[in-house]
Coordinates of C-alpha atoms in Angstrom, one line a residue:
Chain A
X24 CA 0.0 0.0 0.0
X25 CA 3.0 2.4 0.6
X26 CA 4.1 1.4 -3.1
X27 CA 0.3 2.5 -3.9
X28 CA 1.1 5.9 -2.1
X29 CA 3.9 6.5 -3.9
X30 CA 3.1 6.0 -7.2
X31 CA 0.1 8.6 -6.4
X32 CA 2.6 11.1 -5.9
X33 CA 4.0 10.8 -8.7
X34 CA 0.8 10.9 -10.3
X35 CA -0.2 13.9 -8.9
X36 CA 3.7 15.0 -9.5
X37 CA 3.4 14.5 -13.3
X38 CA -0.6 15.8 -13.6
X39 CA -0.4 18.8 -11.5
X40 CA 1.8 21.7 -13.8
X41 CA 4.7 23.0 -12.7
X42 CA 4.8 25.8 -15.4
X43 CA 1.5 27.4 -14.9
X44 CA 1.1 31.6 -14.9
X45 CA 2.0 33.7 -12.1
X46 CA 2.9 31.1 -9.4
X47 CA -0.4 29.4 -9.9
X48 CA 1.3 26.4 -10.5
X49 CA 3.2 26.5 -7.5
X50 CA 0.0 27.9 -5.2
X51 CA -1.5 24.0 -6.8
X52 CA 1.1 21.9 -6.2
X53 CA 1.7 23.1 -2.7
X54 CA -1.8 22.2 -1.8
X55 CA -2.0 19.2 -3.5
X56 CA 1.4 17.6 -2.9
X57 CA 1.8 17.8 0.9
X58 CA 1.5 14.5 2.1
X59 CA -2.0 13.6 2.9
X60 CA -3.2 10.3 3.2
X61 CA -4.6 10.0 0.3
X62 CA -7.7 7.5 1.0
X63 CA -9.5 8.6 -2.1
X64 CA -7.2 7.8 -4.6
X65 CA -6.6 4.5 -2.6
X66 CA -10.1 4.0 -2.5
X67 CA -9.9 4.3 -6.4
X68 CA -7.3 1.9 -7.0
X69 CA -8.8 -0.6 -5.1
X70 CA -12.1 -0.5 -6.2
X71 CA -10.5 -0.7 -9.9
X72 CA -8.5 -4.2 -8.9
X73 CA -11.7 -5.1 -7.5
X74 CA -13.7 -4.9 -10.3
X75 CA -11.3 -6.3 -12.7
X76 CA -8.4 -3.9 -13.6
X77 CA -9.8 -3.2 -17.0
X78 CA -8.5 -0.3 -17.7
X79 CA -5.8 1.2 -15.3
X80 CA -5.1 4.6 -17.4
X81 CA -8.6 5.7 -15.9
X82 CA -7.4 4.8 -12.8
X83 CA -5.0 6.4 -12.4
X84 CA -6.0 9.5 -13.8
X85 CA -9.3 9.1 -11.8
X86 CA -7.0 8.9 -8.5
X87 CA -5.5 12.4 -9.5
X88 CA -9.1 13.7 -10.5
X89 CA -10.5 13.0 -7.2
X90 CA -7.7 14.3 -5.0
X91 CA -7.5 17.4 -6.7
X92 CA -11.3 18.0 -6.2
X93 CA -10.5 17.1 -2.4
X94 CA -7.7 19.3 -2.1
X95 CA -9.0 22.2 -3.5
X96 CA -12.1 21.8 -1.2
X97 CA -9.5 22.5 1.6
X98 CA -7.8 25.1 0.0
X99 CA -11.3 27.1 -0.2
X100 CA -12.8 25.6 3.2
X101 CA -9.5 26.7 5.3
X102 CA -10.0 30.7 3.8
X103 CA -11.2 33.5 6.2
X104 CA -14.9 33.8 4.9
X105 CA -14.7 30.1 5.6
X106 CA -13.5 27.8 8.4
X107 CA -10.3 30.6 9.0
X108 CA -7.6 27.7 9.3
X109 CA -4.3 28.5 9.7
X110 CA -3.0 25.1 9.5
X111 CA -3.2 21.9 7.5
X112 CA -1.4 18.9 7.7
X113 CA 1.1 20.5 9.4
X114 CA 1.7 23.8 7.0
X115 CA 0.3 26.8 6.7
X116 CA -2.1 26.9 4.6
X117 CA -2.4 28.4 0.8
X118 CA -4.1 31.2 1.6
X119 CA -2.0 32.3 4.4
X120 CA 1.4 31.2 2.3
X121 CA 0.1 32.5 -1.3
X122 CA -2.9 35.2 -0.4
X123 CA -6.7 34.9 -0.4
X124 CA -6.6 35.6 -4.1
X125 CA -4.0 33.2 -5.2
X126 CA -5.8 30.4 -3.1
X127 CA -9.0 31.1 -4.3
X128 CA -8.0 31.4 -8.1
X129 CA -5.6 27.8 -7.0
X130 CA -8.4 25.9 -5.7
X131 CA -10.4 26.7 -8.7
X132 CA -7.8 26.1 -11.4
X133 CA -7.9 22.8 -9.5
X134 CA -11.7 21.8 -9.7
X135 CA -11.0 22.6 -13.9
X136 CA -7.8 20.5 -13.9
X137 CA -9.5 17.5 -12.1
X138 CA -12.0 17.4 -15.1
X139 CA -9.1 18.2 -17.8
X140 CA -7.3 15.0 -16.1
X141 CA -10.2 12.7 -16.9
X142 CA -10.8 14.0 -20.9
X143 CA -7.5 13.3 -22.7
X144 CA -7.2 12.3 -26.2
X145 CA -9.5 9.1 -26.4
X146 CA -8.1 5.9 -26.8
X147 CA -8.4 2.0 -26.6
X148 CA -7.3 2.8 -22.5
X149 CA -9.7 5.4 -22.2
X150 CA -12.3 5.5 -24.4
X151 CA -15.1 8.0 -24.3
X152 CA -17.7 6.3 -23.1
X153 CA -15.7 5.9 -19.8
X154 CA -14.3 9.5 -19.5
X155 CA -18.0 10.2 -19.6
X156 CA -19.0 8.0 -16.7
X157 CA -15.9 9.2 -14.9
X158 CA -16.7 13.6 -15.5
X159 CA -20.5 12.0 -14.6
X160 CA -19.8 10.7 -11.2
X161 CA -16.8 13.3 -9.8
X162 CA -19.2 16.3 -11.1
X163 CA -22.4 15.1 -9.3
X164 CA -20.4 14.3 -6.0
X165 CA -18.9 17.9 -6.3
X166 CA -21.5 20.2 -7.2
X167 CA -24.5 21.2 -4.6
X168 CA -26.2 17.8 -4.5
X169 CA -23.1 16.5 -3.0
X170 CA -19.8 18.1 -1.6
X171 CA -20.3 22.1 -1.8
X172 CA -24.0 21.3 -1.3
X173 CA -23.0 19.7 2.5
X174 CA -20.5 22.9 2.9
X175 CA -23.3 25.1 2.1
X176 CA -25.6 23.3 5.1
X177 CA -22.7 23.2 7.2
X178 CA -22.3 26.9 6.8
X179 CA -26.1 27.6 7.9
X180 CA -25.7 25.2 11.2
X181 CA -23.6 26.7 13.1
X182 CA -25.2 27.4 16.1
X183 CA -28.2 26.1 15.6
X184 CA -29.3 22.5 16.5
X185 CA -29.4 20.1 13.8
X186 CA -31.3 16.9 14.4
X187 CA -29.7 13.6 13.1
X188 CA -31.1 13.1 9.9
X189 CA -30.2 16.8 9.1
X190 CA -26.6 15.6 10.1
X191 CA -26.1 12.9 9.0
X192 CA -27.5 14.6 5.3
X193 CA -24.8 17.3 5.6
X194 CA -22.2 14.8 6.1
X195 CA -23.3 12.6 3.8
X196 CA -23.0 15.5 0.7
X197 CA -20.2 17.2 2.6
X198 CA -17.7 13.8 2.7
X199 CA -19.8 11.0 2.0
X200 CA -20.2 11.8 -2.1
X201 CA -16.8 12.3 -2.9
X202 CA -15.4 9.1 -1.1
X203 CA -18.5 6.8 -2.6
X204 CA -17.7 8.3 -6.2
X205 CA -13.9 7.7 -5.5
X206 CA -15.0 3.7 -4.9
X207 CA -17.9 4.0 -7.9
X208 CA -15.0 5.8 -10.5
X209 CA -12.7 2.9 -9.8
X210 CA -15.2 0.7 -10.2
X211 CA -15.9 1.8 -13.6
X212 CA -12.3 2.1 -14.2
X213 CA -11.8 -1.5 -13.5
X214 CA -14.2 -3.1 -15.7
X215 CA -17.3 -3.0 -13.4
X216 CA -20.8 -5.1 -14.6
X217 CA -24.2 -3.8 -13.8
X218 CA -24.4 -7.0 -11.3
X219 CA -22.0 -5.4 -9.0
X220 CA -21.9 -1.8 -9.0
X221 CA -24.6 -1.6 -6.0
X222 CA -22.1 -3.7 -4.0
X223 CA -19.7 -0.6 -4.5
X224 CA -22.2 1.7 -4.0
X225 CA -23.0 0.3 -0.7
X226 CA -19.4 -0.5 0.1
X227 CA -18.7 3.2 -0.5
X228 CA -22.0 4.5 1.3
X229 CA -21.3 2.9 4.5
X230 CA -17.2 4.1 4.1
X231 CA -18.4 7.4 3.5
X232 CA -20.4 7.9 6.2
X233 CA -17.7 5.9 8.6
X234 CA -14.7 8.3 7.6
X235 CA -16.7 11.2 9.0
X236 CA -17.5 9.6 12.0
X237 CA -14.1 8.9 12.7
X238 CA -13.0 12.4 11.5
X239 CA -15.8 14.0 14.8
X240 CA -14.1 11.4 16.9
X241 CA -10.9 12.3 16.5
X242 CA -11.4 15.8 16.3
X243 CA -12.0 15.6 20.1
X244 CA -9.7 12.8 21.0
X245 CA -6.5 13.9 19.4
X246 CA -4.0 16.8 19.8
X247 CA -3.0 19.2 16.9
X248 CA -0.2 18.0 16.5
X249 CA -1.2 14.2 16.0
X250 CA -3.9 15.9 13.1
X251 CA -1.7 17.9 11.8
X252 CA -4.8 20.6 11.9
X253 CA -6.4 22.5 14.6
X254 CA -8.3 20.1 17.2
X255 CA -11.4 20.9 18.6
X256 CA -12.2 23.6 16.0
X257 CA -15.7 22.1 15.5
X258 CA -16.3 21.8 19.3
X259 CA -15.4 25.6 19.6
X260 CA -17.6 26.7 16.9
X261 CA -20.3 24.9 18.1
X262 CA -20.8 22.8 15.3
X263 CA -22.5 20.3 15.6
X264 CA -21.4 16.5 15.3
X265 CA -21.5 12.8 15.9
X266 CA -20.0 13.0 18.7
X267 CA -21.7 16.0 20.2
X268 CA -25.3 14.1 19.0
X269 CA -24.8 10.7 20.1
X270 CA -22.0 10.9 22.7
X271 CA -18.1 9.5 22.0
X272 CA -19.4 5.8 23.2
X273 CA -22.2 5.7 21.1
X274 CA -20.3 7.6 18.1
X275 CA -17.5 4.9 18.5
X276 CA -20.1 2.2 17.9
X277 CA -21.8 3.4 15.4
X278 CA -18.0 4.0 13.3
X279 CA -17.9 0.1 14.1
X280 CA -21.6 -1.0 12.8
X281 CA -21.0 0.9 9.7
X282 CA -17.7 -0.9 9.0
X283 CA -19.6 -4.2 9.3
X284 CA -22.3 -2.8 6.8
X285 CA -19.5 -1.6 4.6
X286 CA -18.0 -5.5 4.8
X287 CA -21.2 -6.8 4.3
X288 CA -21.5 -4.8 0.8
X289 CA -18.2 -6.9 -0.5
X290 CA -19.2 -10.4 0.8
X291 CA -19.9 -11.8 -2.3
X292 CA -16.5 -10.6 -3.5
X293 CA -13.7 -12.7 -4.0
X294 CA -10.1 -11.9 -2.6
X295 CA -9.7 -9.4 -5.6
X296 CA -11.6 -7.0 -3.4
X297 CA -8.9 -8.1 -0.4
X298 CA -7.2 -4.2 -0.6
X299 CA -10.6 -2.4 -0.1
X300 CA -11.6 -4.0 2.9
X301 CA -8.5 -3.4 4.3
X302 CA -9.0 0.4 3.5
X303 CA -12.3 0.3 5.3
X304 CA -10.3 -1.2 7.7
X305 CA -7.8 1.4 8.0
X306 CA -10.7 4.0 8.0
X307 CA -12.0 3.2 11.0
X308 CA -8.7 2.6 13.1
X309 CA -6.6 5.7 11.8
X310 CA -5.5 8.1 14.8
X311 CA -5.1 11.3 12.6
Chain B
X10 CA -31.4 36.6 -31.8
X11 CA -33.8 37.7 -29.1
X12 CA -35.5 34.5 -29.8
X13 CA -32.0 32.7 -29.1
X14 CA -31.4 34.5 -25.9
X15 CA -34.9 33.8 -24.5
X16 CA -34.6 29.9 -25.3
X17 CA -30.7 30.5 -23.7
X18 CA -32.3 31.7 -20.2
X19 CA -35.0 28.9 -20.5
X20 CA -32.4 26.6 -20.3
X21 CA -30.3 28.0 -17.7
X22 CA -33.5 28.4 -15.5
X23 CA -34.3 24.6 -16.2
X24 CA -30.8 23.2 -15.6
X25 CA -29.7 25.3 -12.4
X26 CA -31.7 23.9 -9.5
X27 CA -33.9 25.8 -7.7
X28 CA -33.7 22.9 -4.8
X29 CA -30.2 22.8 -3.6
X30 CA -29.2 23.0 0.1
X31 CA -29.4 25.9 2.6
X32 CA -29.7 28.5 0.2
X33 CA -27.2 27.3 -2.6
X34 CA -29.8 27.1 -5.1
X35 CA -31.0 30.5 -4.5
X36 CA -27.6 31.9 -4.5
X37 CA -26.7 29.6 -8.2
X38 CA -30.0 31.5 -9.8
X39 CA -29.0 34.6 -8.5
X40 CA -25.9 34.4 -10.2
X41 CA -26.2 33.2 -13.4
X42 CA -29.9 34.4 -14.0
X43 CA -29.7 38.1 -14.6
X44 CA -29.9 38.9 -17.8
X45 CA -26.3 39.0 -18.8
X46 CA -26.0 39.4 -22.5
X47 CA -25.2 36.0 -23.2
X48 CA -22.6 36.3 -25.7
X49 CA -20.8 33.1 -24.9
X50 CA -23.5 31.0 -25.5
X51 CA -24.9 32.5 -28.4
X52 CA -21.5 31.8 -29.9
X53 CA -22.0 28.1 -29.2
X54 CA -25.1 28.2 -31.1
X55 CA -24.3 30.1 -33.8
X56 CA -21.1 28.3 -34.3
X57 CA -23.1 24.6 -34.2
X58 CA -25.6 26.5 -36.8
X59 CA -22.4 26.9 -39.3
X60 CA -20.6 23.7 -38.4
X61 CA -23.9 21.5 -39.2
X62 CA -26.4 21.5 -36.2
X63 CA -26.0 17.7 -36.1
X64 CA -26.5 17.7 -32.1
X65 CA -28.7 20.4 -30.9
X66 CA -28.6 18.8 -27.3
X67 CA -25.3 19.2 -27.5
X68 CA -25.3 22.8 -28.4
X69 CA -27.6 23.6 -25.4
X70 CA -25.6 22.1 -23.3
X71 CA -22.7 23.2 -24.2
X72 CA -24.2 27.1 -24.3
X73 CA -25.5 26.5 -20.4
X74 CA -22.0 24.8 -19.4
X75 CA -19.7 27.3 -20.9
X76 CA -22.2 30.8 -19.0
X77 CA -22.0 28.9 -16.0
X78 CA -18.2 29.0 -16.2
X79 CA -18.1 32.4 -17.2
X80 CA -20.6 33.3 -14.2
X81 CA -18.3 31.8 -11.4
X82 CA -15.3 33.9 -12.6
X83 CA -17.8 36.5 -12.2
X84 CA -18.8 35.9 -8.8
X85 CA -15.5 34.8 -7.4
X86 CA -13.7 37.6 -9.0
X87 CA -16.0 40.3 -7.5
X88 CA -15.6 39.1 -4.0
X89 CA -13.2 40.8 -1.7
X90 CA -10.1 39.3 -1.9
X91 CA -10.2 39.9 -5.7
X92 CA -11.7 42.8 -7.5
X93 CA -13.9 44.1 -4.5
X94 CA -17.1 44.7 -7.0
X95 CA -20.2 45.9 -5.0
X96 CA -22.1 46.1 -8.3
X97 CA -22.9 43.7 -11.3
X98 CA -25.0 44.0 -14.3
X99 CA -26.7 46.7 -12.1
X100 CA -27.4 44.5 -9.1
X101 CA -25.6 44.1 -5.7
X102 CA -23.1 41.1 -6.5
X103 CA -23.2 37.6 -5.1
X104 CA -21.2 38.1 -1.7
X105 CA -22.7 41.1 -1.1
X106 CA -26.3 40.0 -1.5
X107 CA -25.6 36.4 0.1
X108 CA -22.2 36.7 1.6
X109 CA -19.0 35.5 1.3
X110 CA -18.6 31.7 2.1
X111 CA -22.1 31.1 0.1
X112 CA -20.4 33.1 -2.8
X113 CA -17.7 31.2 -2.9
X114 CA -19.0 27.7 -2.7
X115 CA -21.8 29.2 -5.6
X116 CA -18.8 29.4 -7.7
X117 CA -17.6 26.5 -6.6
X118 CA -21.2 24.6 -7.1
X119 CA -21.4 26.2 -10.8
X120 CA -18.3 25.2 -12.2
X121 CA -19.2 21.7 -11.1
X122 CA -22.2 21.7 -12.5
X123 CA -20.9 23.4 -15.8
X124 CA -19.6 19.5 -16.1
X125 CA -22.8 17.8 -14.7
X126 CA -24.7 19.7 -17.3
X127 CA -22.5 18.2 -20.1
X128 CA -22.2 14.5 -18.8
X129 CA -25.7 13.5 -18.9
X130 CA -26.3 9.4 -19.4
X131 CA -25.5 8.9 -22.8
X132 CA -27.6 8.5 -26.0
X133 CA -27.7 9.2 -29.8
X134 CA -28.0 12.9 -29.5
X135 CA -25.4 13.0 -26.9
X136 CA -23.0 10.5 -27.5
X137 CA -20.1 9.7 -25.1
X138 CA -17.3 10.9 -27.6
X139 CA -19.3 14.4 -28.1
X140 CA -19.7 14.4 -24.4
X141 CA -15.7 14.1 -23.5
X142 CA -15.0 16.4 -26.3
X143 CA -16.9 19.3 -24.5
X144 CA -15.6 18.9 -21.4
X145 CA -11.9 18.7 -22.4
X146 CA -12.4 22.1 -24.5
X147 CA -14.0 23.7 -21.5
X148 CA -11.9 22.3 -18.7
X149 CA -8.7 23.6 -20.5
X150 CA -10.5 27.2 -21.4
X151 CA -11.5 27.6 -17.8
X152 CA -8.2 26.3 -16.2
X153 CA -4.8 27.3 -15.3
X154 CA -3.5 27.9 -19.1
X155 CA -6.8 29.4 -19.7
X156 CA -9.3 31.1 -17.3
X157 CA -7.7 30.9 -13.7
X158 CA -4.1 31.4 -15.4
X159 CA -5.2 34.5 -17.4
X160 CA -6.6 35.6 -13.6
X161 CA -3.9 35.1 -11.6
X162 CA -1.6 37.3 -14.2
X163 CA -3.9 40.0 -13.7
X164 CA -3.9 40.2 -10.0
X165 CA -0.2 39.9 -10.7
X166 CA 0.1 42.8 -12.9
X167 CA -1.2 45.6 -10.5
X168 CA 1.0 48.7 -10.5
X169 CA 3.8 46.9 -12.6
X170 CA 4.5 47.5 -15.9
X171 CA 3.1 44.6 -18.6
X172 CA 4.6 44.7 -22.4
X173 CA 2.4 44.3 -25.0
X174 CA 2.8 41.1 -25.4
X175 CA 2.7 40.1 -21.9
X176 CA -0.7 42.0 -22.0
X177 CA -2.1 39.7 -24.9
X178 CA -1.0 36.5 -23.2
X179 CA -2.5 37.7 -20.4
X180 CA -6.1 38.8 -22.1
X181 CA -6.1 35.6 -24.4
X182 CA -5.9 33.1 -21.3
X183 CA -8.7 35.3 -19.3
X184 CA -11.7 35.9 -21.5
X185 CA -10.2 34.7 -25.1
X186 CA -9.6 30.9 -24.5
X187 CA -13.6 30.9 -22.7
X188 CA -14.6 32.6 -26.0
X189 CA -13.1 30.4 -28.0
X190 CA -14.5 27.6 -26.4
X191 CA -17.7 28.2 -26.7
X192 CA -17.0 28.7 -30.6
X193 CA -15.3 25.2 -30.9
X194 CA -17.7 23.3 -28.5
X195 CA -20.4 24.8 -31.2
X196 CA -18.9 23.8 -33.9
X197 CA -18.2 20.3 -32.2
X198 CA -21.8 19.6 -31.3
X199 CA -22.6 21.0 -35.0
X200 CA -20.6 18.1 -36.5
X201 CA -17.3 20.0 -37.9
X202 CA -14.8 18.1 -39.9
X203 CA -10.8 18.4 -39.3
X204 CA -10.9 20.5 -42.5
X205 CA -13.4 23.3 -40.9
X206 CA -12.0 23.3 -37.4
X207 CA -9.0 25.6 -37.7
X208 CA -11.6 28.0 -39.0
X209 CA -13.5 28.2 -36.3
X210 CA -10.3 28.0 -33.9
X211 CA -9.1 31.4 -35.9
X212 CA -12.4 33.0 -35.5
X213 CA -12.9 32.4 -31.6
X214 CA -9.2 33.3 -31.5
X215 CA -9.4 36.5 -32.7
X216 CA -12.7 37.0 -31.5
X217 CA -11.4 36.6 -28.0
X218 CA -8.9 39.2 -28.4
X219 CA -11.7 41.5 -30.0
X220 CA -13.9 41.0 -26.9
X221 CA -11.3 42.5 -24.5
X222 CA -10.2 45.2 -26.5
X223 CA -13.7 47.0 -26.4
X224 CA -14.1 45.8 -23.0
X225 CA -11.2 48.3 -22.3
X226 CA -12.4 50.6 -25.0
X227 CA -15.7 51.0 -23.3
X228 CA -14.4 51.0 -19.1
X229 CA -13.1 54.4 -19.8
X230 CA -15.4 56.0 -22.4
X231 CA -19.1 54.7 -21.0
X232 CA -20.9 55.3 -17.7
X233 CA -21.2 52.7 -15.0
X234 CA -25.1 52.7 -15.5
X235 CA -24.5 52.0 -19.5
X236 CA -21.9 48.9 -18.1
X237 CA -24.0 47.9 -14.9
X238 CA -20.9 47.9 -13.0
X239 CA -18.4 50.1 -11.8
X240 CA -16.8 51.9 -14.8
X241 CA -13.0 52.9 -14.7
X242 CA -12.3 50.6 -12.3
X243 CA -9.0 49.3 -14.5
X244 CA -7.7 52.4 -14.6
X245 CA -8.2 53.6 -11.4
X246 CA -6.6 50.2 -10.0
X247 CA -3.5 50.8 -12.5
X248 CA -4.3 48.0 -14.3
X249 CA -2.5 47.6 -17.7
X250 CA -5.3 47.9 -20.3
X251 CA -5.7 47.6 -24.5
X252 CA -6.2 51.4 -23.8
X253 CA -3.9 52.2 -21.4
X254 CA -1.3 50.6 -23.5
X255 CA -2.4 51.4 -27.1
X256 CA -4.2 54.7 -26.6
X257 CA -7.7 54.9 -27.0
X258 CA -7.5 55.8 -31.2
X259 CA -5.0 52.7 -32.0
X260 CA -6.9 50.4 -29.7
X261 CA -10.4 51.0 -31.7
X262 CA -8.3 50.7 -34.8
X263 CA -6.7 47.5 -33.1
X264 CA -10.1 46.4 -32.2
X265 CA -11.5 46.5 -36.4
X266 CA -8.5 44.7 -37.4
X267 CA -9.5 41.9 -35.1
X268 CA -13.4 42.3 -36.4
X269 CA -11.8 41.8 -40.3
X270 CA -9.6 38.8 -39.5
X271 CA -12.8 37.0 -37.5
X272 CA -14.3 37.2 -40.8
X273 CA -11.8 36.6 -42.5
X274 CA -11.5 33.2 -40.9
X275 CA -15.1 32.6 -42.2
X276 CA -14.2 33.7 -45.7
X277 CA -14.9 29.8 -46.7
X278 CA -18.2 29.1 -45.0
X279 CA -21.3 29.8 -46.8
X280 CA -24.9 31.5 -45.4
X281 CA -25.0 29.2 -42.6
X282 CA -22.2 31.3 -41.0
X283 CA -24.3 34.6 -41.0
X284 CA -24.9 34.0 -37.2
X285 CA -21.7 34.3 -36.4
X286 CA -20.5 36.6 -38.1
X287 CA -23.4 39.2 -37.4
X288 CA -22.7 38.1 -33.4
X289 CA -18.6 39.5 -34.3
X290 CA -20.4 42.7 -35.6
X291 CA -22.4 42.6 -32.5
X292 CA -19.2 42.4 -29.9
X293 CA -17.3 45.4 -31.9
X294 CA -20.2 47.5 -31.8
X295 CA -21.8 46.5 -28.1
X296 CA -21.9 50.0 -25.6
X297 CA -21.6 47.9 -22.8

């Protein structure tokens, strides 16, 4: 899996430009090549070995496509009219190293570049009908259905109670979409038959809605410096969250019922599927 | 033509949802639905009009993609940390109406959807290769060699000098690569040929160029009420201009040359070019 990492580095090395105008390439690269875990484009690859390896080019370049659309959602969530974060990962981040307008103008250069990634000259790797599928899924899980549609609610709850189907809504847009289409664009990637693609879709459902857990968990368990972002942020802004709903216990539980549902979604899988359940696996045991 | 623009904001108004979350589908309408003058999609229509008309879903697609695009820039460039615009097309812009963090994740949501809206499932009037055409000419418009890049010069350029040439590169990646676009995902959805494509490329090319120099021409000779927003803004920010470069005589001279080699380009196609070439009329004689 560190091999996995790696060559998503370079990936993201090669597919991110170095030569862009007016230190916009540089503003992109440093938010997109810092490190992070990269669970998305993990999910990616995996799913794609899972469903038969068919066509690793749009694997690859759906691994970039998908961390890019991540990363700029920090760059943009992190700014002052935002969440105000001075740290990420353990830098500063691009705003407060390139300037509110460099960041903004990076994180969307970054959204186009994602979709540029998955629409290269058509071939026998990547034919059209796949870049289609693949532009389908990462649009839908980024636009205001999904992702910036979750931000948008997250925005208007601060402060104000939210019951747990409003939550669990906002989290599933705000984190949910865009790890489920990381696990659905591999899918498709690898070959996937109309037989199995709800097994992914549940597999990545359940994962989705697991990481975030997690993610409330930790943010009230762990220091700074273990998250490599400021702890507790949520807590201070009274936002609210699993754990502030349901309690750390029953938070904690709930992390582990969904990582059975998510296991449940692969059981009729064969070992091909062995790297995403340990993924899920990882998901739910990470410390930062 | 007014037929054209009416049937233009029919289709925005169906394909930007009115039910999106916490106020994000209010804030998308707002943006994008007030009565700008359209120009980039009635370039994609006229263009599929003189390249065939082959896929006329296409075409409207294509036409709502490429204004969403242009209406992000729009919103994210007016917010504070950018151009600090109070006013657009005569109404309080998006942060100022909505506020900030909603402004920017409307931008955000728009440009995602710009590729939802062209990556619907696929069928005979939309086929998958049309489909990943589109997006790959309006990804690499609106991205960091196009759009954001042509952006990030700009802010750049503030109070230093910027050659002429500079001053092109800069003005052809901003609003010349966007215009372009919309002229060669036209002609795309039209059904071009190899042989007719560097036509149209020639035409949005200089085209582009065209746009900007009146665009200049006009922020220090009309009023802010003719514009809708705030006139002599360039200048008054120092900003390197066609005019402040050229001299107001030399860049309307500048800007007819353009106009004749746009037509120029054109010199081959028959009637079912008139479109277009009454819409290059149109953008060297607009007042605002």
């Amino acid at each position: 899996m560190a091999n996995e990492q790696r060559r998503i580095e370079t990936l993201l090395g090669t597919m991110v430009p170095r030569e862009a105008p007016a230190g916009l390439g540089e503003s992109m690269r440093y938010a997109v090549l810092d490190g992070g875990k990269r669970i998305r484009p993990l999910l990616v690859m995996a799913a794609a070995e899972a469903a038969g390896g068919r066509h690793p080019e749009g694997a690859d370049r759906a691994a970039v496509a998908v961390e890019l659309i991540h990363a700029y959602s920090l760059v943009h969530d992190d700014m002052p009219c935002m969440d105000n974060d001075l740290l990420r990962r353990g830098k500063p981040t691009v705003h407060v190293k390139f300037g509110e307008a460099q960041a903004m103008l990076a994180g969307d250069a970054m959204q186009a570049l994602a979709f540029e990634v998955l629409t290269p000259e058509p071939s026998a790797q990547l034919p059209c009908a796949l870049q289609a599928r693949l532009v389908a899924l990462l649009a839908r899980a980024s636009g205001h259905a999904g992702m910036a549609g979750g931000q948008a609610i997250d925005l208007a709850s601060v402060g104000r109670p939210l019951d747990e189907a409003a939550l669990r809504d906002m989290h599933r847009r705000k984190t949910g979409e865009l790890l489920c289409a990381s696990v659905l664009m591999g899918a498709a990637s690898g070959g996937e038959t109309a037989v199995v693609e709800p097994h992914f879709h549940a597999f990545g459902q359940a994962l989705g809605v697991a990481f975030q857990v997690v993610d409330d968990i930790l943010d009230v368990t762990q220091a700074s410096e273990v998250l490599g972002k400021t702890a507790g942020k949520d807590q201070d802004a009274n936002k609210p969250t699993y754990v502030s709903m349901l309690g750390l216990e029953a938070a904690r539980q709930y992390a582990a019922q969904l990582h059975a549902q998510a296991l449940q979604a692969l059981a009729t899988c064969g070992p091909e599927a062995d790297k995403l359940r340990w993924l899920a696996d990882k998901v739910l045991h990470r410390q930062h």
